[in-house]
Structures are given as structure tokens and as C-alpha cells.
Coordinates of C-alpha atoms in Angstrom, one line a residue:
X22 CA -5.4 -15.6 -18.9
X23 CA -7.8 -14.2 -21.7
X24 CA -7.7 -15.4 -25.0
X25 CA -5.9 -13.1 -26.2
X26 CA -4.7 -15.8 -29.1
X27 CA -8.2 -16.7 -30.4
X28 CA -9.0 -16.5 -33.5
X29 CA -11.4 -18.1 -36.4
X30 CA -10.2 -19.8 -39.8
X31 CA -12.5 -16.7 -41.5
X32 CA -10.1 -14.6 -40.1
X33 CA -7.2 -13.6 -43.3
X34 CA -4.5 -13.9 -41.1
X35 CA -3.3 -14.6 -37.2
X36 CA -5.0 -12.0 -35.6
X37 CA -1.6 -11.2 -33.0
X38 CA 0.8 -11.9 -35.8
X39 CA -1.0 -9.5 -38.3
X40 CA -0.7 -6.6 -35.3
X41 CA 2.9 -7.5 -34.5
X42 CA 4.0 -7.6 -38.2
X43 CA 1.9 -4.5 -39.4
X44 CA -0.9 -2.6 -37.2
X45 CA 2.4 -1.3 -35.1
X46 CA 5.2 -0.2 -37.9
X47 CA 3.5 2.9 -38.7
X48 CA 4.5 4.5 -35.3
X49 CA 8.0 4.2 -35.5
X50 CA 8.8 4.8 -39.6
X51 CA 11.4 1.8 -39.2
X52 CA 9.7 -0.2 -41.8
X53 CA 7.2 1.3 -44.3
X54 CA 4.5 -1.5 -44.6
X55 CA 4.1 -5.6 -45.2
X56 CA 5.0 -7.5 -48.2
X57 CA 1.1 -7.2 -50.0
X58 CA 1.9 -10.9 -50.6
X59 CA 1.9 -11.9 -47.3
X60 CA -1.7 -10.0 -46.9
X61 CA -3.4 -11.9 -49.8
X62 CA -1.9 -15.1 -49.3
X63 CA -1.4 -15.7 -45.0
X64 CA 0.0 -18.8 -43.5
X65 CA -3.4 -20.9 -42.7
X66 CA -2.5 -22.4 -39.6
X67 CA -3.8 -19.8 -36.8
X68 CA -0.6 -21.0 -34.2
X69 CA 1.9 -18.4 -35.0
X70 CA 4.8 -19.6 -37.2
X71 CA 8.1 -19.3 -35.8
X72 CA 9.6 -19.9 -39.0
X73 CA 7.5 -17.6 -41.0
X74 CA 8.6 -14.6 -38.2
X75 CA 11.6 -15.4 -37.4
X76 CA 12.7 -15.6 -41.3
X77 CA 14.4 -12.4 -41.9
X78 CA 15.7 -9.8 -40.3
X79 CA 12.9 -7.3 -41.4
X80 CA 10.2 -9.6 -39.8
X81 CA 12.5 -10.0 -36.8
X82 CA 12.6 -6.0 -36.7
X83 CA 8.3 -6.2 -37.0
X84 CA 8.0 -7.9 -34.1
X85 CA 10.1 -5.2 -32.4
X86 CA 8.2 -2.4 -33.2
X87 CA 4.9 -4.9 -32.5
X88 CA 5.8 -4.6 -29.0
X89 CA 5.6 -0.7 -29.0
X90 CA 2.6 -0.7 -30.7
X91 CA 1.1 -3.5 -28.3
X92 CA 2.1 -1.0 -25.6
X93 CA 0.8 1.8 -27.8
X94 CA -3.4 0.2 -27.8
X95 CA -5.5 3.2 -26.6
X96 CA -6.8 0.8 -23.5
X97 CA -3.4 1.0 -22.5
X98 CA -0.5 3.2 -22.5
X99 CA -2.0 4.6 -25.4
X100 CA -4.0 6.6 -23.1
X101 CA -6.7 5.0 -20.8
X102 CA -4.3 3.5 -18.8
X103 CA -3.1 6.5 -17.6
X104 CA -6.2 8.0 -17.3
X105 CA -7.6 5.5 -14.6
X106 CA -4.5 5.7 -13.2
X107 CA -5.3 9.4 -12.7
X108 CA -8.9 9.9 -12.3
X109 CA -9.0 7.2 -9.3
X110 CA -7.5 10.0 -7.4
X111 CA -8.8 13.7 -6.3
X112 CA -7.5 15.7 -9.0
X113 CA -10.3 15.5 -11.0
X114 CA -13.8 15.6 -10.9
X115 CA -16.3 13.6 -13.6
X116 CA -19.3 15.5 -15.2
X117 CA -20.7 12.6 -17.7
X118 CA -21.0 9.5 -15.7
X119 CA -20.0 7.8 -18.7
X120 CA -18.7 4.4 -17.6
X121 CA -16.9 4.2 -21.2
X122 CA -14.9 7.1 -19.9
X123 CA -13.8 6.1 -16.7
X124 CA -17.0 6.7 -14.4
X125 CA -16.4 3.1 -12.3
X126 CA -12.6 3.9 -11.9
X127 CA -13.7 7.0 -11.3
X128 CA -16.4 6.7 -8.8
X129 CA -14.5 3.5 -7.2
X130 CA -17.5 1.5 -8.0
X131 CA -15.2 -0.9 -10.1
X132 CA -16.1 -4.8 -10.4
X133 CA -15.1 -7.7 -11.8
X134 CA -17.0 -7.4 -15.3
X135 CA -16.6 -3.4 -15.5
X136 CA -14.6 -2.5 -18.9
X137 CA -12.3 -0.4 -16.6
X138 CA -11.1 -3.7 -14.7
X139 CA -10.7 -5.7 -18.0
X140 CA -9.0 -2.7 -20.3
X141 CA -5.6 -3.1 -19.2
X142 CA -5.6 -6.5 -17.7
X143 CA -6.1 -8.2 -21.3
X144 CA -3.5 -5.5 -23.2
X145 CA -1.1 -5.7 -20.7
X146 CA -0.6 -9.8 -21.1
X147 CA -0.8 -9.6 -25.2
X148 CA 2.1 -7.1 -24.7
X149 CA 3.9 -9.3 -22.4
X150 CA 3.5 -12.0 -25.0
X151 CA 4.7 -10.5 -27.6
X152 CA 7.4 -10.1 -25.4
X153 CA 7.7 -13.4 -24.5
X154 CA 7.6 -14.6 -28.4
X155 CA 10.3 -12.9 -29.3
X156 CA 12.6 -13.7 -26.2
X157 CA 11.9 -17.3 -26.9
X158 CA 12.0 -17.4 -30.3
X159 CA 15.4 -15.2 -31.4
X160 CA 17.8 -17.9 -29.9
X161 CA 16.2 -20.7 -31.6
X162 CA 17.1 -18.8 -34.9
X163 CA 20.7 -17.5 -34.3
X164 CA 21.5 -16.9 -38.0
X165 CA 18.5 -14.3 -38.8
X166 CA 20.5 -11.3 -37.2
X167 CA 23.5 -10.9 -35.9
X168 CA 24.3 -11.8 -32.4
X169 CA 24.4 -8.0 -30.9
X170 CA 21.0 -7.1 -32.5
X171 CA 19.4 -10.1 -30.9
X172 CA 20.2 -9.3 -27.6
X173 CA 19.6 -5.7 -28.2
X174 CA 16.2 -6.8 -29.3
X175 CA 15.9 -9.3 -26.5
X176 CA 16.9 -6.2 -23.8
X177 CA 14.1 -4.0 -25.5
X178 CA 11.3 -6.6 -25.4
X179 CA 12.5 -7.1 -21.5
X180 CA 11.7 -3.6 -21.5
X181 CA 8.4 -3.7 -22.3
X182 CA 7.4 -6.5 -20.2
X183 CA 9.0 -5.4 -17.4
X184 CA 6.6 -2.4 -17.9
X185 CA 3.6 -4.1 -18.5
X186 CA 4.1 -5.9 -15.6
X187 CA 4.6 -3.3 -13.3
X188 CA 1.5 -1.4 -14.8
X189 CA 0.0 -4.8 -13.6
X190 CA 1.0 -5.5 -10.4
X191 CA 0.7 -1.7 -9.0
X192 CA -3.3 -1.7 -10.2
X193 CA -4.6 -5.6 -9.2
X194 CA -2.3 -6.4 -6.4
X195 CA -1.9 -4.9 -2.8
X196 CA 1.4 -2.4 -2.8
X197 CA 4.7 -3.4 -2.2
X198 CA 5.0 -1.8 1.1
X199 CA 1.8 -3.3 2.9
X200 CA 3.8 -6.2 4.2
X201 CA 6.7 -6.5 1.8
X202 CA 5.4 -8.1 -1.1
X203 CA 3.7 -11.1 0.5
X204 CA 0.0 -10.1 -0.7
X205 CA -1.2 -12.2 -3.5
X206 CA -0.1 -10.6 -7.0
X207 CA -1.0 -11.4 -10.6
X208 CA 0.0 -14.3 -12.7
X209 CA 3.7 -14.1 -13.9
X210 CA 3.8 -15.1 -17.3
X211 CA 7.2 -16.1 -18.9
X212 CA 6.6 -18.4 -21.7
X213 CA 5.4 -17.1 -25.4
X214 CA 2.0 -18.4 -25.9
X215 CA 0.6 -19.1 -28.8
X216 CA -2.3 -21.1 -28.0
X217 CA -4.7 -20.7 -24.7
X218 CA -3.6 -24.1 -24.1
X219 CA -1.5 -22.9 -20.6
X220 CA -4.6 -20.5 -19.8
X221 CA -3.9 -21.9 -16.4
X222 CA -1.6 -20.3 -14.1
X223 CA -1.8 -19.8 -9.8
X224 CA -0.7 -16.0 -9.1
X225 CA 2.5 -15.2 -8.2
X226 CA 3.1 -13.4 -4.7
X227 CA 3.8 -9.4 -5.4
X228 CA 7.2 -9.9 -4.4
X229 CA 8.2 -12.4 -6.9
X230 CA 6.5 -9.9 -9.8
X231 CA 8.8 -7.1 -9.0
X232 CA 11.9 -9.4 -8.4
X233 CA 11.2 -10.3 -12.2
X234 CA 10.3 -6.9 -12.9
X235 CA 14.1 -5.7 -11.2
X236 CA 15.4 -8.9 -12.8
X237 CA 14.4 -7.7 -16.4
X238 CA 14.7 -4.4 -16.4
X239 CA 18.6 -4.9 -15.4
X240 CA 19.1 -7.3 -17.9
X241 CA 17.6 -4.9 -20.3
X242 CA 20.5 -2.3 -18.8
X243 CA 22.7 -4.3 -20.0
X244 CA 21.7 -5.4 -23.1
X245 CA 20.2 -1.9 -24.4
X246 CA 22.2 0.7 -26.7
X247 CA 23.7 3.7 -25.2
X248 CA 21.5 5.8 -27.5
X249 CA 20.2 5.6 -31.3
X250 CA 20.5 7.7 -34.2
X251 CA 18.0 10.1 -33.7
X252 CA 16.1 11.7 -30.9
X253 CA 12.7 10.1 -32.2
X254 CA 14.0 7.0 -31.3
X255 CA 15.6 8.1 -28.5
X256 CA 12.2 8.7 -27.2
X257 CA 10.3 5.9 -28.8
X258 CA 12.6 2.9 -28.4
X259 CA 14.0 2.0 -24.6
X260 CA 17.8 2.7 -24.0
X261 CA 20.0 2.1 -21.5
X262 CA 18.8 5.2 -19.6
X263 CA 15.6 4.2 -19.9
X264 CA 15.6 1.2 -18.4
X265 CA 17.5 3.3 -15.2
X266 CA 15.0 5.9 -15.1
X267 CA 12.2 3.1 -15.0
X268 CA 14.2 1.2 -11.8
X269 CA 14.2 4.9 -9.8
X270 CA 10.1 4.3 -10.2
X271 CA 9.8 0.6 -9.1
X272 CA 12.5 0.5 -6.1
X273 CA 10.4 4.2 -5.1
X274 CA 7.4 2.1 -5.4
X275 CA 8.8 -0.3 -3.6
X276 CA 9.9 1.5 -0.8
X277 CA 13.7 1.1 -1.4
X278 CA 15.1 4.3 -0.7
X279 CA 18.5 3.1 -1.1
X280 CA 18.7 1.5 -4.5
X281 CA 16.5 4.2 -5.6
X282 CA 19.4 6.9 -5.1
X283 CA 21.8 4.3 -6.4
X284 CA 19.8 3.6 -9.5
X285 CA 19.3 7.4 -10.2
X286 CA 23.1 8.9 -9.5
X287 CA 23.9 7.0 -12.8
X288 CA 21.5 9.1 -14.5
X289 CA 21.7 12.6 -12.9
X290 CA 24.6 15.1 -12.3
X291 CA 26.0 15.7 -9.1
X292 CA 25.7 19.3 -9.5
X293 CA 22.9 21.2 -11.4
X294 CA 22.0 21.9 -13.8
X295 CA 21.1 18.3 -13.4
X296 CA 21.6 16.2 -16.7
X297 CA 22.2 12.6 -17.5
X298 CA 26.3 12.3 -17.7
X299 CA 26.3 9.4 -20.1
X300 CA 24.1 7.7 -22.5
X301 CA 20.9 10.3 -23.9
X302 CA 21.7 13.8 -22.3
X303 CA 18.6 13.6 -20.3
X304 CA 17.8 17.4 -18.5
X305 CA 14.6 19.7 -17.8
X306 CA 13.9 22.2 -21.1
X307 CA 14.2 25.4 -19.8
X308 CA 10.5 25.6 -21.1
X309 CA 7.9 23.2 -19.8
X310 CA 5.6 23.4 -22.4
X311 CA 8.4 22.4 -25.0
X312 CA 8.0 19.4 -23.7
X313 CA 4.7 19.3 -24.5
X314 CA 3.6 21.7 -26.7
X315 CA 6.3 21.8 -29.1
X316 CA 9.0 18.9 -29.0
X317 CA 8.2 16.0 -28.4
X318 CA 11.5 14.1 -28.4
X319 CA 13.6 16.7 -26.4
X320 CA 16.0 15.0 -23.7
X321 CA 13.7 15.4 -21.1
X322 CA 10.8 12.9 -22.8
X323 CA 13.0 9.7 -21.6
X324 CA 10.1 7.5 -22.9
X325 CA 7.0 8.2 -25.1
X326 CA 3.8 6.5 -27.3
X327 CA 4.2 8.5 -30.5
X328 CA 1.3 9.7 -32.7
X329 CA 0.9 11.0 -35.9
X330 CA -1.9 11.9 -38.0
X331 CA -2.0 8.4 -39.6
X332 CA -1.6 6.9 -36.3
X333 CA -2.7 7.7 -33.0
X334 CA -5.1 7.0 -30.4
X335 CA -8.4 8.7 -30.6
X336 CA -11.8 8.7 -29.5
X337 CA -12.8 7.9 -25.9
X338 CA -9.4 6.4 -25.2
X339 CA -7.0 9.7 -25.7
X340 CA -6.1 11.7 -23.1
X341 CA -6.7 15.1 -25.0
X342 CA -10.5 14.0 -25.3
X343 CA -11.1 13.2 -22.3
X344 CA -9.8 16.4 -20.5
X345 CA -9.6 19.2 -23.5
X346 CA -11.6 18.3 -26.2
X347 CA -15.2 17.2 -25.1
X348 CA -14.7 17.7 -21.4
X349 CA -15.3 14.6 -19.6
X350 CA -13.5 15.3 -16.5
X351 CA -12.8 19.4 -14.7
X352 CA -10.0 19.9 -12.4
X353 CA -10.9 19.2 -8.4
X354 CA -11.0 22.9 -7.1
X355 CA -10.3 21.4 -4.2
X356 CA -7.5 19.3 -5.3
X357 CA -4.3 20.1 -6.7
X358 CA -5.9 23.4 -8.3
X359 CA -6.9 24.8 -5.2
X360 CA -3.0 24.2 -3.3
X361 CA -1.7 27.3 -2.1
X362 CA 1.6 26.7 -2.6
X363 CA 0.6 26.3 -6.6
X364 CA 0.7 29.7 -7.6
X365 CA -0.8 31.5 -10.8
X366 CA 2.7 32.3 -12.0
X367 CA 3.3 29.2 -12.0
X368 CA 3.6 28.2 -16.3
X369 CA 2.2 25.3 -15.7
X370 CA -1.0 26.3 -13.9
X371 CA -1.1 29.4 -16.5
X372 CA -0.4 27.5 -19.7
X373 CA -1.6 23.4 -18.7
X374 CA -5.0 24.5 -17.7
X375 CA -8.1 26.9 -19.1
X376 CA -11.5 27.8 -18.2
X377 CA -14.4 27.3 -19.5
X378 CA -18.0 27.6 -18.4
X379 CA -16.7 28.7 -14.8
X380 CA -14.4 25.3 -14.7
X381 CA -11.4 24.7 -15.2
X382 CA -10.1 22.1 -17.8
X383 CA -6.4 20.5 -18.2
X384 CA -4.8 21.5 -21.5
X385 CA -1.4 19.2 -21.3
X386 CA -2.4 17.5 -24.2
X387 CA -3.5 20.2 -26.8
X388 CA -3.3 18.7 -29.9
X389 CA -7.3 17.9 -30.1
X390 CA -7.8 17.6 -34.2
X391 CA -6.3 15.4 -34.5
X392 CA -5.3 14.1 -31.0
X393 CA -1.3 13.5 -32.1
X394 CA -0.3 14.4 -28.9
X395 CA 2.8 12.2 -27.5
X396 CA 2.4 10.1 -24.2
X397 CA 4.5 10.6 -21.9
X398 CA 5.2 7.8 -19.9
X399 CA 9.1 8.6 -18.8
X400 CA 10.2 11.9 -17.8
X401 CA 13.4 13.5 -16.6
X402 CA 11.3 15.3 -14.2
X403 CA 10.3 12.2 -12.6
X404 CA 13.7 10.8 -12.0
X405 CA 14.9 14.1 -10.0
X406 CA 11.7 14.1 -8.3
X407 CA 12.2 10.6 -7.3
X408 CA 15.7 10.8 -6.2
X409 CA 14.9 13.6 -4.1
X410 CA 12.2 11.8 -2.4
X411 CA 15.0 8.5 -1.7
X412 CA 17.8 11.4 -0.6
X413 CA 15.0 13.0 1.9
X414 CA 13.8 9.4 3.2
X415 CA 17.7 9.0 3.3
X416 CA 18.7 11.6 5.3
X417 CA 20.3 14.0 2.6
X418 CA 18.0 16.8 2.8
X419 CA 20.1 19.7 1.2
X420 CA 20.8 17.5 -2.2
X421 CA 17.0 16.5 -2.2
X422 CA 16.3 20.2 -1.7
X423 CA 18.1 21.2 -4.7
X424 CA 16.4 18.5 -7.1
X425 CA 13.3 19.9 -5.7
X426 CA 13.9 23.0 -6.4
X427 CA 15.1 22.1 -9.9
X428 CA 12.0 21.2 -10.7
X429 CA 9.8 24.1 -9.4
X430 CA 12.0 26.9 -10.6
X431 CA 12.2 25.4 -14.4
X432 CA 8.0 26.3 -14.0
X433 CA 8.1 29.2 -11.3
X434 CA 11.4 31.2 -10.8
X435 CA 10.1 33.7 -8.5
X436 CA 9.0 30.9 -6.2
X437 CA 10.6 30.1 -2.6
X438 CA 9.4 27.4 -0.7
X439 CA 9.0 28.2 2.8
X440 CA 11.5 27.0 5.2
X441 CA 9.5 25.1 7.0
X442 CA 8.2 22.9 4.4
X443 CA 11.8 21.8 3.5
X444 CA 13.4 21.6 7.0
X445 CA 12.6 18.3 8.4
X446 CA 12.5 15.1 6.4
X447 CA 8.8 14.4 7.0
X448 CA 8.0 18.2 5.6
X449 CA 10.5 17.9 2.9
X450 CA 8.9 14.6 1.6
X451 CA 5.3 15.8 1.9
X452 CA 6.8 18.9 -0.6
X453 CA 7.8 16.6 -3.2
X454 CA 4.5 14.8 -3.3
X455 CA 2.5 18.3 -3.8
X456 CA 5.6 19.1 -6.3
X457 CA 4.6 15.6 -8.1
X458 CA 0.9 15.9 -8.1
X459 CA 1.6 19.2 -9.9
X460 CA 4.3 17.9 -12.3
X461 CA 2.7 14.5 -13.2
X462 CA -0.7 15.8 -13.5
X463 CA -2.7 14.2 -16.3
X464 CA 0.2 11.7 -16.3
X465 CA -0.7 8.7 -14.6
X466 CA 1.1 8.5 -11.8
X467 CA -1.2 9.8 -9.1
X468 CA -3.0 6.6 -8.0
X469 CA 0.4 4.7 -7.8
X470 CA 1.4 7.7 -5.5
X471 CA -1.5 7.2 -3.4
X472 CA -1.3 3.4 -3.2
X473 CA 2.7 3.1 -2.4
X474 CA 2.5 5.1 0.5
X475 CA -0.5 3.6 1.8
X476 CA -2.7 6.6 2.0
X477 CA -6.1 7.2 1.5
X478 CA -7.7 7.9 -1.4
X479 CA -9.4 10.7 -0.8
X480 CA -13.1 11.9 -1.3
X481 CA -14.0 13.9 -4.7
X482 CA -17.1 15.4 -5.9
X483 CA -20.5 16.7 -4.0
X484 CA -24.1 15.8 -4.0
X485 CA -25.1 13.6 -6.1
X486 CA -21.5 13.2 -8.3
X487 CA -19.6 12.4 -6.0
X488 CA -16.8 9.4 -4.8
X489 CA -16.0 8.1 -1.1
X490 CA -12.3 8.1 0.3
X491 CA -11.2 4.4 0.1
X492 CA -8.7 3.1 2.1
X493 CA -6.0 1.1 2.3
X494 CA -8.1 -1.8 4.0
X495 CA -11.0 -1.5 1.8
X496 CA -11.3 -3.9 -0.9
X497 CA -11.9 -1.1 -3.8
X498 CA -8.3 0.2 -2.7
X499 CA -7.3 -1.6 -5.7
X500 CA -9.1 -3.1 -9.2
X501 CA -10.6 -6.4 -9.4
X502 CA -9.2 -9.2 -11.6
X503 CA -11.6 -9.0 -14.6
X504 CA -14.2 -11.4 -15.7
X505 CA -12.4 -12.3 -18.4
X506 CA -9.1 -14.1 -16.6
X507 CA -11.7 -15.7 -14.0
X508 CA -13.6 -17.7 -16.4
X509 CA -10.4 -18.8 -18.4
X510 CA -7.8 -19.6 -15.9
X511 CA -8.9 -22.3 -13.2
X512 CA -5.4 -21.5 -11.0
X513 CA -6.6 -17.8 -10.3

């Protein structure tokens, strides 16, 4: 693993404990700032100090909202990881060949030492450590907070390492469904680290990462509030219907029809309009770009990095630079922009993208000075959209229909899909997928898409800017461990 503990003794403080304790509490308002004490005087040891963080119950609540804000790191679900995530595929083409902005993801010219293969690999694991910290260290001090808050807050950091993991194992590791987890995954990490000391660590198969993937997140289930106080943190903290929604996208991934529709029917209606019949209220806004362009934390935005003008991701790491604000990447005209069935009366065609120089540019995130758009990293959209993919693959094709169609008419009431693309179960799936690559676009779920179904990745550009299809058997089908975990970790 990297060192993502190391630090020097010129350093004021613990590098990981300063950005668990502080860097992160801006973003969710919980708790206004650290004791100036601690700043000027900090514990000199550079091992973190269970005693010193595990003291009260405001430092227990700081490593909480540490472990949004180690999700929250631009590299990562911040915004670049998302972006790789999306520019890997055909929906976009590149114009700067900036590899700082995604040009090796983008090109599939990704290697070992490129910053695109290290920028999530070495976020991801100081998330998941954070993680582990605080699920090791709240039952060795019981009498900090009471026993329902600590396993609330145990359930949430599950949460997030469930997540991270799963962001892991989809982008280094060969999908689920090649030959049911078998492949060679990533190194499964369980123990709170705070010294490089157990750097070394074999890889778990990809089957064992998502059974601890499926084993946390239903622990978190359990352990999770119904809902919180306000819709902020309804949006910003994970719930119990957040860790639901997230199961719909791992068993999808996975390949598990079955426990897909299981996993969603606790979160969506029988009968429309679809909604979430207990916990958060999840539905669609009758308006798309609420979503986006004006509310944030409506019951649609299951799960989202928050930003405000004090703190938010910016520069070459947020999505609304990259695609609005200096124009790294245009929209494929041959991609998603360019399907017929996408029509211009469509609002999210009309209102997501613009032109400019005779190319077209997406506008999801609009909020370019300063970039305070939120991430969205959970929707409501997805969950219908995955369900109705497991009910198609399932054999219900009228209710999978009618989820489908729940989604498309919220953006395009005067549309009607043709019968024939919703008659059979192979046309009825293929539907959904162009129905998520128009949803989800800019979102980061394109390349997973791609990858759990085994397709191709498919050619992009022409001339001289351009990228080969990859497929599933070529090595650049998925990224390269980075440099960084080689050199460190003899096991990998």
C-alpha cells in the first residue's frame, strides 16, 4: 500500500489526523473548527493517538465527517474519479491532451506510473483507513458516546469503505462477471493502520472484495438511521436507504439480477409514481435540472460530495472545469449526442448541454465561479433504472417498462419508445443502457457500464486525437496498479 501515513517530525501535526479532525468539518457544518490549542501545541508522536481521538465525543464526531471529506479529495469522488470513470468511454472527445486532465485515461494509454492510475488508488485506501480507524478504535473506548451512536457511526464508516472499495475493485480488477469473481482483485484492507509497518498484503480474489463489499454495506443497513434532521444531511451522510440504493449498483455489477430486484423493492413503490415507501422519501423531481441546477438536497440526490464557497473542489480536479468552464473535453457527436432516440425536446439534451465554437459542451455542473456544484454520486434515477434492468433480465418486462419510462418522461413527456425497442428482453435491456448513458452522463458510471457487461470499449476521436476500442481481453480494459503500491508492498 502507499504511505499514505508518512510523515516528518517538521510537520505541526499528524498529517491524516490533522485532515480527519479539521481539513473535512467545513463540508458538513456539524462542528465549526478545532480547538486552536490543539493546532499550536499537537501530540508529537506522528502514530495517531487513540486516546487523544477517541477522547470526546466531538473528536469522535471529527473523525466522522473525516471520512466524508476523505471521500470528498478532488482525485476522488471529489471529482476526477468520476471523470476517468467517464472519459474512458465514447461520450466524450479530448481537445488538450493534457495528461493532468485525463488524456492517458482518456486515450487508454494508461501505465503503471501515470497520475491517472495512482489518483484514486492512493485516496481510495486513506479513505478506507480512516474507516478502518474508527471501526477499530470506537469499541475500545465504549464510554466516549453512547452505545447507539457508535454503531451508528461504525454503519456510516462501513459505508464509506464499502464504497471506496467498490470504486476500487470495478477500475484495477477484471469485472465480476468475466468468470465469477475469480480474477485477481486488489488488496482487502481491514485493519486501521497507522504506520506502513503492514505495507504488505497479497491481493484478494474479486470475489472476496465484493463479499466484503455486500458484507458491509448490510451491516451498515442495519446499523444506519432511518433519516436525519435535515435534507443536507440527508444527502451528505449515508442512511439506511443509502446503503440499499448502493447494493442495487454492486449486485447489478455483479450480475445478480435477483438480489438486485430484492434489494431495490425496499426502496421503490410498487406503483408510480415511484418513491421510496420508508426511510428518506426518495422520488424523481418533476424537474431534472432541480436536481442540479437548483436543489441540491431534494429526495432524488440519495448521496452527494457537498461544496460551498469555502470548500469545494476546484481547479483541474472539478467536473465543472473540465467540461463547462475551460473546455477540456466536447461531447462525442457520435456518441450519446448523436442517438436518435435522444431527442432535442428532450430537457436534458436542451438544458445539460451548449455550444460553443461549433461543439457542443456538457453543462450539468454549472456552477463555474466558483465551482460549488454538488456530486452526485447516488441518484434515485439510478435505482429505478437499475431495477428495471434486473426485472428485464428477470423476465418482468411490463414493470421494467414502466421504471423505464419513469425516467424518460420526467425529461421528455411527448416521447414514446418504439415498440420494438421494449418488446423483447434483449431490446428492452439495450433501451435502458442508451436511457443510462443519457441519465448518468457526466456521472461516472459509464466505464463501469461498459466493463460489467463485458463490452467493448469503443473507438473515439479521428486523425490524429483519437483512441482505439479496447476490449475485454486487452490488458488496457482496465487500470494498472500504480507505481506507488508496487514499490511498497512486496505481496502485490
Amino acid at each position: 500500500m502507499k504511505n499514505i501515513l508518512k510523515n516528518t517530525p517538521m510537520k505541526p501535526a499528524n498529517t491524516l489526523l490533522f485532515r480527519l479532525i479539521c481539513v473535512a468539518l467545513p463540508m458538513t457544518g456539524l462542528m465549526t473548527s478545532c480547538d486552536e490549542k490543539e493546532l499550536l501545541n499537537p501530540v508529537p508522536n506522528i502514530a495517531l493517538q487513540d486516546a487523544y481521538i477517541f477522547d470526546t465525543p466531538a473528536r469522535v464526531l471529527g473523525q466522522v465527517n473525516g471520512l466524508y471529506g476523505a471521500m470528498k479529495i478532488g482525485s476522488l469522488y471529489g471529482g476526477r474519479y468520476l471523470m476517468l470513470a467517464d472519459i474512458r468511454g465514447e461520450e466524450f472527445i479530448n481537445r488538450t491532451q493534457n495528461v493532468f486532465t485525463g488524456y492517458d485515461a482518456w486515450s487508454h494509454t494508461v501505465t503503471s506510473g501515470s497520475n491517472d492510475a495512482s489518483s484514486a488508488w492512493g485516496t481510495s485506501y486513506t479513505a478506507i483507513n480512516s474507516a478502518n480507524l474508527l471501526i477499530d478504535g470506537l469499541p475500545k473506548h465504549p464510554d466516549v458516546v453512547d452505545a447507539a451512536t457508535a454503531a451508528q457511526y461504525v454503519a456510516e464508516a462501513k459505508f464509506v469503505r464499502a464504497f471506496c472499495y467498490f470504486g476500487l475493485i470495478t477500475r484495477y480488477a477484471q469485472p465480476f462477471v468475466k468468470d465469477k469473481g475469480a480474477s485477481p482483485g486488489i488488496p482487502l484492507r481491514l485493519q486501521g493502520e497507522s504506520t506502513p509497518a503492514n505495507n504488505d498484503l497479497a491481493r484478494s480474489t474479486v470475489a472476496e472484495v465484493y463479499a466484503q463489499i455486500l458484507k458491509d454495506l448490510d451491516e451498515a443497513e442495519a446499523g444506519l438511521p432511518v433519516n436525519y434532521s435535515t435534507a443536507l444531511l440527508n444527502t451528505t451522510r449515508a442512511h439506511k436507504n443509502t446503503a440499499i440504493a448502493m447494493k442495487t449498483r454492486v449486485y447489478l455489477t455483479m450480475g445478480d439480477y435477483a438480489k438486485t430486484v430484492t434489494e431495490a423493492k425496499k426502496i421503490v413503490s410498487d406503483a408510480t409514481p415511484f418513491s421510496a415507501p420508508t426511510g428518506v422519501k426518495h422520488q424523481l423531481q418533476q424537474n431534472i435540472t432541480t436536481v442540479f441546477f437548483t436543489d441540491y438536497t431534494t429526495t432524488e440526490s440519495i448521496f452527494s460530495m457537498p461544496m460551498t464557497a469555502l470548500n469545494l473542489v476546484s481547479g483541474q480536479n472539478s467536473l465543472a472545469y473540465e467540461y463547462n468552464l475551460n473546455l477540456e473535453y466536447n461531447l462525442n457527436p457520435t456518441g450519446i449526442l448523436g442517438e436518435p432516440t435522444w431527442p432535442a425536446t428532450d430537457v436534458r439534451k436542451s438544458a445539460f448541454t451548449r455550444v460553443a465554437g461549433g461543439l457542443t459542451y456538457l453543462k450539468k455542473y454549472n456552477q463555474t465561479n466558483p465551482t460549488i456544484d454538488y456530486v452526485p454520486l447516488l441518484r434515485y434515477s439510478e435505482v429505478l433504472l437499475n431495477y428495471a434492468e434486473a426485472l428485464a433480465k428477470t423476465g418482468d418486462l411490463a414493470k421494467s417498462a414502466e421504471l423505464l419510462k419513469a425516467v424518460r418522461l420526467r425529461s421528455d413527456a411527448t416521447y414514446a419508445f418504439p415498440a420494438a425497442d421494449i418488446a423483447t428482453a434483449e431490446a428492452l435491456v439495450k433501451t435502458i443502457w442508451i436511457e443510462r448513458r443519457i441519465e448518468f452522463l457526466g456521472e461516472g458510471l459509464r466505464s463501469n457500464d461498459l466493463l460489467r457487461n463485458m463490452l467493448t470499449i469503443p473507438a473515439k476521436g479521428s486523425g490524429g486525437l483519437s483512441a482505439p476500442a479496447i476490449a475485454p481481453a486487452q490488458p488496457e480494459y482496465i487500470f494498472p496498479i500504480p507505481n506507488a503500491e508496487l514499490s511498497t508492498n512486496k505481496l502485490i
